[in-house]
Amino acid sequence: MRYRLTFAAGLALGYVLGTRAGHERYEQLKKSARQMVQNPAVRNTAESAAQTSREMAGKAFHAVSDKVGDRVPASVADRVRSLRERGQGGGEDDWGTSNT
């Protein structure tokens, strides 16, 4: 999802920089983008997608760790363990990212 948003932002930026319509078109696009970002439906959808992706990432993490088990090299297991311990008190999920 992040890559799609990055691609869309790059596409929009390329259009704005490459257009011959000038400053008026730039201001029009900027206003449209601002309205879209401030739209409550867009915000709710983005927050819900972020929450769903965090939940799925956590489920995937647990599913993989259950299947892989002791077959992971000790150095990797130690690194994952230290990341999980670091995230315990900071409001972070299994991937070390914030849940906001």
PDB file of N, CA and C in Angstrom:
ATOM      1  N   MET A   1       0.823  -1.179   0.000  1.00  0.00           N
ATOM      2  CA  MET A   1       0.000   0.000   0.000  1.00  0.00           C
ATOM      3  C   MET A   1       0.875   1.254   0.000  1.00  0.00           C
ATOM      4  N   ARG A   2       1.958   1.222   0.773  1.00  0.00           N
ATOM      5  CA  ARG A   2       2.843   2.367   0.861  1.00  0.00           C
ATOM      6  C   ARG A   2       3.478   2.645  -0.500  1.00  0.00           C
ATOM      7  N   TYR A   3       3.801   1.595  -1.239  1.00  0.00           N
ATOM      8  CA  TYR A   3       4.422   1.781  -2.543  1.00  0.00           C
ATOM      9  C   TYR A   3       3.436   2.378  -3.548  1.00  0.00           C
ATOM     10  N   ARG A   4       2.174   2.019  -3.425  1.00  0.00           N
ATOM     11  CA  ARG A   4       1.166   2.609  -4.306  1.00  0.00           C
ATOM     12  C   ARG A   4       1.009   4.092  -4.022  1.00  0.00           C
ATOM     13  N   LEU A   5       0.988   4.443  -2.733  1.00  0.00           N
ATOM     14  CA  LEU A   5       0.878   5.854  -2.376  1.00  0.00           C
ATOM     15  C   LEU A   5       2.104   6.633  -2.830  1.00  0.00           C
ATOM     16  N   THR A   6       3.278   6.036  -2.689  1.00  0.00           N
ATOM     17  CA  THR A   6       4.504   6.683  -3.148  1.00  0.00           C
ATOM     18  C   THR A   6       4.469   6.866  -4.656  1.00  0.00           C
ATOM     19  N   PHE A   7       4.006   5.856  -5.369  1.00  0.00           N
ATOM     20  CA  PHE A   7       3.911   5.956  -6.818  1.00  0.00           C
ATOM     21  C   PHE A   7       2.936   7.054  -7.211  1.00  0.00           C
ATOM     22  N   ALA A   8       1.772   7.100  -6.548  1.00  0.00           N
ATOM     23  CA  ALA A   8       0.769   8.126  -6.864  1.00  0.00           C
ATOM     24  C   ALA A   8       1.311   9.522  -6.579  1.00  0.00           C
ATOM     25  N   ALA A   9       2.032   9.659  -5.461  1.00  0.00           N
ATOM     26  CA  ALA A   9       2.616  10.962  -5.138  1.00  0.00           C
ATOM     27  C   ALA A   9       3.666  11.354  -6.176  1.00  0.00           C
ATOM     28  N   GLY A  10       4.482  10.407  -6.603  1.00  0.00           N
ATOM     29  CA  GLY A  10       5.483  10.682  -7.634  1.00  0.00           C
ATOM     30  C   GLY A  10       4.849  11.034  -8.961  1.00  0.00           C
ATOM     31  N   LEU A  11       3.771  10.340  -9.283  1.00  0.00           N
ATOM     32  CA  LEU A  11       3.055  10.623 -10.522  1.00  0.00           C
ATOM     33  C   LEU A  11       2.474  12.034 -10.483  1.00  0.00           C
ATOM     34  N   ALA A  12       1.868  12.385  -9.364  1.00  0.00           N
ATOM     35  CA  ALA A  12       1.300  13.730  -9.224  1.00  0.00           C
ATOM     36  C   ALA A  12       2.394  14.794  -9.289  1.00  0.00           C
ATOM     37  N   LEU A  13       3.500  14.549  -8.622  1.00  0.00           N
ATOM     38  CA  LEU A  13       4.607  15.495  -8.651  1.00  0.00           C
ATOM     39  C   LEU A  13       5.158  15.648 -10.066  1.00  0.00           C
ATOM     40  N   GLY A  14       5.315  14.553 -10.755  1.00  0.00           N
ATOM     41  CA  GLY A  14       5.795  14.620 -12.136  1.00  0.00           C
ATOM     42  C   GLY A  14       4.850  15.387 -13.031  1.00  0.00           C
ATOM     43  N   TYR A  15       3.565  15.189 -12.821  1.00  0.00           N
ATOM     44  CA  TYR A  15       2.584  15.918 -13.617  1.00  0.00           C
ATOM     45  C   TYR A  15       2.672  17.415 -13.342  1.00  0.00           C
ATOM     46  N   VAL A  16       2.754  17.757 -12.040  1.00  0.00           N
ATOM     47  CA  VAL A  16       2.810  19.174 -11.668  1.00  0.00           C
ATOM     48  C   VAL A  16       4.063  19.820 -12.227  1.00  0.00           C
ATOM     49  N   LEU A  17       5.195  19.139 -12.094  1.00  0.00           N
ATOM     50  CA  LEU A  17       6.442  19.717 -12.585  1.00  0.00           C
ATOM     51  C   LEU A  17       6.516  19.742 -14.111  1.00  0.00           C
ATOM     52  N   GLY A  18       5.858  18.796 -14.749  1.00  0.00           N
ATOM     53  CA  GLY A  18       5.949  18.708 -16.195  1.00  0.00           C
ATOM     54  C   GLY A  18       4.865  19.441 -16.952  1.00  0.00           C
ATOM     55  N   THR A  19       3.866  19.901 -16.270  1.00  0.00           N
ATOM     56  CA  THR A  19       2.738  20.526 -16.966  1.00  0.00           C
ATOM     57  C   THR A  19       3.094  21.918 -17.473  1.00  0.00           C
ATOM     58  N   ARG A  20       2.435  22.300 -18.546  1.00  0.00           N
ATOM     59  CA  ARG A  20       2.639  23.634 -19.094  1.00  0.00           C
ATOM     60  C   ARG A  20       1.552  24.593 -18.639  1.00  0.00           C
ATOM     61  N   ALA A  21       0.618  24.082 -17.823  1.00  0.00           N
ATOM     62  CA  ALA A  21      -0.497  24.916 -17.378  1.00  0.00           C
ATOM     63  C   ALA A  21      -0.058  25.994 -16.403  1.00  0.00           C
ATOM     64  N   GLY A  22       1.064  25.782 -15.756  1.00  0.00           N
ATOM     65  CA  GLY A  22       1.624  26.816 -14.899  1.00  0.00           C
ATOM     66  C   GLY A  22       1.122  26.804 -13.478  1.00  0.00           C
ATOM     67  N   HIS A  23       1.265  27.947 -12.858  1.00  0.00           N
ATOM     68  CA  HIS A  23       1.015  28.095 -11.428  1.00  0.00           C
ATOM     69  C   HIS A  23      -0.457  27.890 -11.065  1.00  0.00           C
ATOM     70  N   GLU A  24      -1.369  28.280 -11.923  1.00  0.00           N
ATOM     71  CA  GLU A  24      -2.783  28.121 -11.623  1.00  0.00           C
ATOM     72  C   GLU A  24      -3.151  26.647 -11.458  1.00  0.00           C
ATOM     73  N   ARG A  25      -2.661  25.829 -12.358  1.00  0.00           N
ATOM     74  CA  ARG A  25      -2.943  24.387 -12.271  1.00  0.00           C
ATOM     75  C   ARG A  25      -2.311  23.803 -11.016  1.00  0.00           C
ATOM     76  N   TYR A  26      -1.114  24.263 -10.682  1.00  0.00           N
ATOM     77  CA  TYR A  26      -0.439  23.800  -9.468  1.00  0.00           C
ATOM     78  C   TYR A  26      -1.294  24.124  -8.243  1.00  0.00           C
ATOM     79  N   GLU A  27      -1.793  25.353  -8.160  1.00  0.00           N
ATOM     80  CA  GLU A  27      -2.623  25.753  -7.021  1.00  0.00           C
ATOM     81  C   GLU A  27      -3.917  24.949  -6.975  1.00  0.00           C
ATOM     82  N   GLN A  28      -4.490  24.664  -8.135  1.00  0.00           N
ATOM     83  CA  GLN A  28      -5.711  23.872  -8.196  1.00  0.00           C
ATOM     84  C   GLN A  28      -5.458  22.449  -7.678  1.00  0.00           C
ATOM     85  N   LEU A  29      -4.366  21.853  -8.106  1.00  0.00           N
ATOM     86  CA  LEU A  29      -4.017  20.512  -7.642  1.00  0.00           C
ATOM     87  C   LEU A  29      -3.721  20.505  -6.146  1.00  0.00           C
ATOM     88  N   LYS A  30      -3.035  21.519  -5.685  1.00  0.00           N
ATOM     89  CA  LYS A  30      -2.700  21.612  -4.270  1.00  0.00           C
ATOM     90  C   LYS A  30      -3.968  21.726  -3.422  1.00  0.00           C
ATOM     91  N   LYS A  31      -4.918  22.536  -3.877  1.00  0.00           N
ATOM     92  CA  LYS A  31      -6.179  22.699  -3.159  1.00  0.00           C
ATOM     93  C   LYS A  31      -6.961  21.384  -3.144  1.00  0.00           C
ATOM     94  N   SER A  32      -6.988  20.691  -4.281  1.00  0.00           N
ATOM     95  CA  SER A  32      -7.693  19.408  -4.355  1.00  0.00           C
ATOM     96  C   SER A  32      -7.065  18.377  -3.427  1.00  0.00           C
ATOM     97  N   ALA A  33      -5.752  18.337  -3.410  1.00  0.00           N
ATOM     98  CA  ALA A  33      -5.051  17.387  -2.539  1.00  0.00           C
ATOM     99  C   ALA A  33      -5.335  17.697  -1.077  1.00  0.00           C
ATOM    100  N   ARG A  34      -5.319  18.969  -0.724  1.00  0.00           N
ATOM    101  CA  ARG A  34      -5.587  19.364   0.665  1.00  0.00           C
ATOM    102  C   ARG A  34      -7.003  18.966   1.070  1.00  0.00           C
ATOM    103  N   GLN A  35      -7.972  19.192   0.173  1.00  0.00           N
ATOM    104  CA  GLN A  35      -9.356  18.830   0.473  1.00  0.00           C
ATOM    105  C   GLN A  35      -9.498  17.319   0.638  1.00  0.00           C
ATOM    106  N   MET A  36      -8.803  16.569  -0.209  1.00  0.00           N
ATOM    107  CA  MET A  36      -8.887  15.122  -0.126  1.00  0.00           C
ATOM    108  C   MET A  36      -8.303  14.619   1.192  1.00  0.00           C
ATOM    109  N   VAL A  37      -7.162  15.155   1.582  1.00  0.00           N
ATOM    110  CA  VAL A  37      -6.505  14.713   2.814  1.00  0.00           C
ATOM    111  C   VAL A  37      -7.331  15.088   4.034  1.00  0.00           C
ATOM    112  N   GLN A  38      -8.021  16.210   3.995  1.00  0.00           N
ATOM    113  CA  GLN A  38      -8.803  16.653   5.144  1.00  0.00           C
ATOM    114  C   GLN A  38     -10.200  16.029   5.185  1.00  0.00           C
ATOM    115  N   ASN A  39     -10.572  15.287   4.174  1.00  0.00           N
ATOM    116  CA  ASN A  39     -11.871  14.638   4.121  1.00  0.00           C
ATOM    117  C   ASN A  39     -11.939  13.552   5.197  1.00  0.00           C
ATOM    118  N   PRO A  40     -12.942  13.594   6.074  1.00  0.00           N
ATOM    119  CA  PRO A  40     -13.042  12.604   7.151  1.00  0.00           C
ATOM    120  C   PRO A  40     -13.140  11.159   6.641  1.00  0.00           C
ATOM    121  N   ALA A  41     -13.817  10.959   5.515  1.00  0.00           N
ATOM    122  CA  ALA A  41     -13.937   9.602   4.974  1.00  0.00           C
ATOM    123  C   ALA A  41     -12.566   9.065   4.563  1.00  0.00           C
ATOM    124  N   VAL A  42     -11.749   9.918   3.963  1.00  0.00           N
ATOM    125  CA  VAL A  42     -10.402   9.504   3.547  1.00  0.00           C
ATOM    126  C   VAL A  42      -9.554   9.206   4.774  1.00  0.00           C
ATOM    127  N   ARG A  43      -9.644  10.061   5.778  1.00  0.00           N
ATOM    128  CA  ARG A  43      -8.863   9.835   7.008  1.00  0.00           C
ATOM    129  C   ARG A  43      -9.268   8.536   7.694  1.00  0.00           C
ATOM    130  N   ASN A  44     -10.581   8.302   7.798  1.00  0.00           N
ATOM    131  CA  ASN A  44     -11.054   7.072   8.445  1.00  0.00           C
ATOM    132  C   ASN A  44     -10.595   5.843   7.672  1.00  0.00           C
ATOM    133  N   THR A  45     -10.663   5.912   6.351  1.00  0.00           N
ATOM    134  CA  THR A  45     -10.235   4.786   5.527  1.00  0.00           C
ATOM    135  C   THR A  45      -8.741   4.531   5.698  1.00  0.00           C
ATOM    136  N   ALA A  46      -7.950   5.591   5.713  1.00  0.00           N
ATOM    137  CA  ALA A  46      -6.499   5.445   5.881  1.00  0.00           C
ATOM    138  C   ALA A  46      -6.164   4.857   7.255  1.00  0.00           C
ATOM    139  N   GLU A  47      -6.836   5.336   8.291  1.00  0.00           N
ATOM    140  CA  GLU A  47      -6.582   4.809   9.632  1.00  0.00           C
ATOM    141  C   GLU A  47      -6.999   3.349   9.744  1.00  0.00           C
ATOM    142  N   SER A  48      -8.132   3.014   9.137  1.00  0.00           N
ATOM    143  CA  SER A  48      -8.590   1.636   9.191  1.00  0.00           C
ATOM    144  C   SER A  48      -7.656   0.714   8.410  1.00  0.00           C
ATOM    145  N   ALA A  49      -7.155   1.193   7.259  1.00  0.00           N
ATOM    146  CA  ALA A  49      -6.203   0.396   6.480  1.00  0.00           C
ATOM    147  C   ALA A  49      -4.900   0.205   7.250  1.00  0.00           C
ATOM    148  N   ALA A  50      -4.449   1.242   7.935  1.00  0.00           N
ATOM    149  CA  ALA A  50      -3.226   1.131   8.730  1.00  0.00           C
ATOM    150  C   ALA A  50      -3.405   0.131   9.869  1.00  0.00           C
ATOM    151  N   GLN A  51      -4.546   0.198  10.552  1.00  0.00           N
ATOM    152  CA  GLN A  51      -4.803  -0.730  11.658  1.00  0.00           C
ATOM    153  C   GLN A  51      -4.886  -2.167  11.149  1.00  0.00           C
ATOM    154  N   THR A  52      -5.578  -2.371  10.038  1.00  0.00           N
ATOM    155  CA  THR A  52      -5.707  -3.713   9.467  1.00  0.00           C
ATOM    156  C   THR A  52      -4.347  -4.259   9.056  1.00  0.00           C
ATOM    157  N   SER A  53      -3.523  -3.400   8.460  1.00  0.00           N
ATOM    158  CA  SER A  53      -2.197  -3.867   8.032  1.00  0.00           C
ATOM    159  C   SER A  53      -1.329  -4.221   9.228  1.00  0.00           C
ATOM    160  N   ARG A  54      -1.436  -3.452  10.325  1.00  0.00           N
ATOM    161  CA  ARG A  54      -0.673  -3.797  11.539  1.00  0.00           C
ATOM    162  C   ARG A  54      -1.116  -5.146  12.093  1.00  0.00           C
ATOM    163  N   GLU A  55      -2.442  -5.376  12.105  1.00  0.00           N
ATOM    164  CA  GLU A  55      -2.952  -6.653  12.603  1.00  0.00           C
ATOM    165  C   GLU A  55      -2.478  -7.814  11.734  1.00  0.00           C
ATOM    166  N   MET A  56      -2.541  -7.641  10.420  1.00  0.00           N
ATOM    167  CA  MET A  56      -2.107  -8.700   9.503  1.00  0.00           C
ATOM    168  C   MET A  56      -0.604  -8.951   9.623  1.00  0.00           C
ATOM    169  N   ALA A  57       0.164  -7.892   9.787  1.00  0.00           N
ATOM    170  CA  ALA A  57       1.606  -8.057   9.954  1.00  0.00           C
ATOM    171  C   ALA A  57       1.916  -8.835  11.225  1.00  0.00           C
ATOM    172  N   GLY A  58       1.184  -8.545  12.295  1.00  0.00           N
ATOM    173  CA  GLY A  58       1.377  -9.283  13.543  1.00  0.00           C
ATOM    174  C   GLY A  58       1.015 -10.748  13.393  1.00  0.00           C
ATOM    175  N   LYS A  59      -0.102 -11.021  12.704  1.00  0.00           N
ATOM    176  CA  LYS A  59      -0.506 -12.412  12.475  1.00  0.00           C
ATOM    177  C   LYS A  59       0.520 -13.142  11.618  1.00  0.00           C
ATOM    178  N   ALA A  60       1.010 -12.470  10.583  1.00  0.00           N
ATOM    179  CA  ALA A  60       2.024 -13.080   9.713  1.00  0.00           C
ATOM    180  C   ALA A  60       3.295 -13.359  10.497  1.00  0.00           C
ATOM    181  N   PHE A  61       3.685 -12.422  11.352  1.00  0.00           N
ATOM    182  CA  PHE A  61       4.889 -12.598  12.170  1.00  0.00           C
ATOM    183  C   PHE A  61       4.753 -13.837  13.049  1.00  0.00           C
ATOM    184  N   HIS A  62       3.613 -13.959  13.709  1.00  0.00           N
ATOM    185  CA  HIS A  62       3.414 -15.108  14.604  1.00  0.00           C
ATOM    186  C   HIS A  62       3.315 -16.424  13.820  1.00  0.00           C
ATOM    187  N   ALA A  63       2.666 -16.393  12.671  1.00  0.00           N
ATOM    188  CA  ALA A  63       2.551 -17.609  11.864  1.00  0.00           C
ATOM    189  C   ALA A  63       3.915 -18.074  11.377  1.00  0.00           C
ATOM    190  N   VAL A  64       4.730 -17.136  10.921  1.00  0.00           N
ATOM    191  CA  VAL A  64       6.063 -17.501  10.434  1.00  0.00           C
ATOM    192  C   VAL A  64       6.930 -17.973  11.585  1.00  0.00           C
ATOM    193  N   SER A  65       6.887 -17.274  12.713  1.00  0.00           N
ATOM    194  CA  SER A  65       7.736 -17.683  13.831  1.00  0.00           C
ATOM    195  C   SER A  65       7.308 -19.041  14.387  1.00  0.00           C
ATOM    196  N   ASP A  66       6.016 -19.359  14.343  1.00  0.00           N
ATOM    197  CA  ASP A  66       5.560 -20.683  14.779  1.00  0.00           C
ATOM    198  C   ASP A  66       6.065 -21.773  13.851  1.00  0.00           C
ATOM    199  N   LYS A  67       6.061 -21.517  12.546  1.00  0.00           N
ATOM    200  CA  LYS A  67       6.493 -22.528  11.577  1.00  0.00           C
ATOM    201  C   LYS A  67       8.008 -22.676  11.522  1.00  0.00           C
ATOM    202  N   VAL A  68       8.710 -21.559  11.650  1.00  0.00           N
ATOM    203  CA  VAL A  68      10.172 -21.595  11.540  1.00  0.00           C
ATOM    204  C   VAL A  68      10.779 -22.177  12.804  1.00  0.00           C
ATOM    205  N   GLY A  69      10.283 -21.740  13.944  1.00  0.00           N
ATOM    206  CA  GLY A  69      10.718 -22.293  15.220  1.00  0.00           C
ATOM    207  C   GLY A  69      12.211 -22.192  15.448  1.00  0.00           C
ATOM    208  N   ASP A  70      12.842 -23.347  15.731  1.00  0.00           N
ATOM    209  CA  ASP A  70      14.259 -23.386  16.090  1.00  0.00           C
ATOM    210  C   ASP A  70      15.185 -23.428  14.883  1.00  0.00           C
ATOM    211  N   ARG A  71      14.645 -23.367  13.701  1.00  0.00           N
ATOM    212  CA  ARG A  71      15.488 -23.436  12.501  1.00  0.00           C
ATOM    213  C   ARG A  71      16.154 -22.111  12.152  1.00  0.00           C
ATOM    214  N   VAL A  72      15.862 -21.077  12.918  1.00  0.00           N
ATOM    215  CA  VAL A  72      16.450 -19.759  12.673  1.00  0.00           C
ATOM    216  C   VAL A  72      17.828 -19.712  13.329  1.00  0.00           C
ATOM    217  N   PRO A  73      18.825 -19.157  12.644  1.00  0.00           N
ATOM    218  CA  PRO A  73      20.146 -19.018  13.269  1.00  0.00           C
ATOM    219  C   PRO A  73      20.054 -18.195  14.558  1.00  0.00           C
ATOM    220  N   ALA A  74      20.926 -18.498  15.490  1.00  0.00           N
ATOM    221  CA  ALA A  74      20.892 -17.851  16.805  1.00  0.00           C
ATOM    222  C   ALA A  74      21.037 -16.334  16.698  1.00  0.00           C
ATOM    223  N   SER A  75      21.866 -15.861  15.766  1.00  0.00           N
ATOM    224  CA  SER A  75      22.067 -14.421  15.641  1.00  0.00           C
ATOM    225  C   SER A  75      20.776 -13.711  15.226  1.00  0.00           C
ATOM    226  N   VAL A  76      20.009 -14.322  14.340  1.00  0.00           N
ATOM    227  CA  VAL A  76      18.747 -13.732  13.904  1.00  0.00           C
ATOM    228  C   VAL A  76      17.732 -13.791  15.039  1.00  0.00           C
ATOM    229  N   ALA A  77      17.666 -14.917  15.730  1.00  0.00           N
ATOM    230  CA  ALA A  77      16.726 -15.056  16.842  1.00  0.00           C
ATOM    231  C   ALA A  77      17.026 -14.029  17.934  1.00  0.00           C
ATOM    232  N   ASP A  78      18.308 -13.799  18.236  1.00  0.00           N
ATOM    233  CA  ASP A  78      18.681 -12.811  19.241  1.00  0.00           C
ATOM    234  C   ASP A  78      18.268 -11.407  18.820  1.00  0.00           C
ATOM    235  N   ARG A  79      18.453 -11.111  17.551  1.00  0.00           N
ATOM    236  CA  ARG A  79      18.088  -9.785  17.044  1.00  0.00           C
ATOM    237  C   ARG A  79      16.568  -9.566  17.136  1.00  0.00           C
ATOM    238  N   VAL A  80      15.794 -10.553  16.736  1.00  0.00           N
ATOM    239  CA  VAL A  80      14.335 -10.444  16.806  1.00  0.00           C
ATOM    240  C   VAL A  80      13.896 -10.310  18.255  1.00  0.00           C
ATOM    241  N   ARG A  81      14.505 -11.101  19.133  1.00  0.00           N
ATOM    242  CA  ARG A  81      14.155 -11.040  20.548  1.00  0.00           C
ATOM    243  C   ARG A  81      14.454  -9.654  21.117  1.00  0.00           C
ATOM    244  N   SER A  82      15.590  -9.074  20.760  1.00  0.00           N
ATOM    245  CA  SER A  82      15.934  -7.744  21.281  1.00  0.00           C
ATOM    246  C   SER A  82      14.984  -6.678  20.729  1.00  0.00           C
ATOM    247  N   LEU A  83      14.573  -6.820  19.485  1.00  0.00           N
ATOM    248  CA  LEU A  83      13.617  -5.869  18.914  1.00  0.00           C
ATOM    249  C   LEU A  83      12.266  -5.970  19.611  1.00  0.00           C
ATOM    250  N   ARG A  84      11.839  -7.190  19.902  1.00  0.00           N
ATOM    251  CA  ARG A  84      10.546  -7.373  20.571  1.00  0.00           C
ATOM    252  C   ARG A  84      10.601  -6.824  21.996  1.00  0.00           C
ATOM    253  N   GLU A  85      11.716  -7.037  22.704  1.00  0.00           N
ATOM    254  CA  GLU A  85      11.839  -6.530  24.069  1.00  0.00           C
ATOM    255  C   GLU A  85      11.868  -5.012  24.085  1.00  0.00           C
ATOM    256  N   ARG A  86      12.532  -4.428  23.101  1.00  0.00           N
ATOM    257  CA  ARG A  86      12.603  -2.979  23.008  1.00  0.00           C
ATOM    258  C   ARG A  86      11.214  -2.396  22.757  1.00  0.00           C
ATOM    259  N   GLY A  87      10.393  -3.107  22.006  1.00  0.00           N
ATOM    260  CA  GLY A  87       9.063  -2.618  21.666  1.00  0.00           C
ATOM    261  C   GLY A  87       8.023  -2.858  22.735  1.00  0.00           C
ATOM    262  N   GLN A  88       8.333  -3.609  23.778  1.00  0.00           N
ATOM    263  CA  GLN A  88       7.334  -3.938  24.792  1.00  0.00           C
ATOM    264  C   GLN A  88       6.810  -2.712  25.520  1.00  0.00           C
ATOM    265  N   GLY A  89       7.674  -1.798  25.910  1.00  0.00           N
ATOM    266  CA  GLY A  89       7.237  -0.666  26.718  1.00  0.00           C
ATOM    267  C   GLY A  89       6.940   0.581  25.922  1.00  0.00           C
ATOM    268  N   GLY A  90       7.237   0.616  24.642  1.00  0.00           N
ATOM    269  CA  GLY A  90       7.117   1.855  23.893  1.00  0.00           C
ATOM    270  C   GLY A  90       5.869   1.997  23.065  1.00  0.00           C
ATOM    271  N   GLY A  91       4.871   1.143  23.244  1.00  0.00           N
ATOM    272  CA  GLY A  91       3.668   1.256  22.442  1.00  0.00           C
ATOM    273  C   GLY A  91       3.898   0.874  20.994  1.00  0.00           C
ATOM    274  N   GLU A  92       4.850  -0.023  20.777  1.00  0.00           N
ATOM    275  CA  GLU A  92       5.169  -0.439  19.422  1.00  0.00           C
ATOM    276  C   GLU A  92       4.645  -1.836  19.167  1.00  0.00           C
ATOM    277  N   ASP A  93       4.441  -2.166  17.897  1.00  0.00           N
ATOM    278  CA  ASP A  93       3.986  -3.501  17.555  1.00  0.00           C
ATOM    279  C   ASP A  93       5.179  -4.422  17.337  1.00  0.00           C
ATOM    280  N   ASP A  94       4.928  -5.627  16.816  1.00  0.00           N
ATOM    281  CA  ASP A  94       5.992  -6.615  16.636  1.00  0.00           C
ATOM    282  C   ASP A  94       7.068  -6.181  15.644  1.00  0.00           C
ATOM    283  N   TRP A  95       6.778  -5.172  14.839  1.00  0.00           N
ATOM    284  CA  TRP A  95       7.730  -4.752  13.815  1.00  0.00           C
ATOM    285  C   TRP A  95       8.535  -3.547  14.262  1.00  0.00           C
ATOM    286  N   GLY A  96       8.328  -3.089  15.488  1.00  0.00           N
ATOM    287  CA  GLY A  96       9.072  -1.942  15.976  1.00  0.00           C
ATOM    288  C   GLY A  96       8.509  -0.615  15.492  1.00  0.00           C
ATOM    289  N   THR A  97       7.271  -0.629  15.013  1.00  0.00           N
ATOM    290  CA  THR A  97       6.667   0.607  14.547  1.00  0.00           C
ATOM    291  C   THR A  97       5.595   1.054  15.522  1.00  0.00           C
ATOM    292  N   SER A  98       5.316   2.314  15.500  1.00  0.00           N
ATOM    293  CA  SER A  98       4.333   2.877  16.411  1.00  0.00           C
ATOM    294  C   SER A  98       2.927   2.479  16.007  1.00  0.00           C
ATOM    295  N   ASN A  99       2.067   2.297  16.972  1.00  0.00           N
ATOM    296  CA  ASN A  99       0.670   1.919  16.700  1.00  0.00           C
ATOM    297  C   ASN A  99      -0.231   3.140  16.607  1.00  0.00           C
ATOM    298  N   THR A 100       0.278   4.244  16.140  1.00  0.00           N
ATOM    299  CA  THR A 100      -0.558   5.445  16.031  1.00  0.00           C
ATOM    300  C   THR A 100      -1.026   5.639  14.623  1.00  0.00           C
TER     301      THR A 100
END
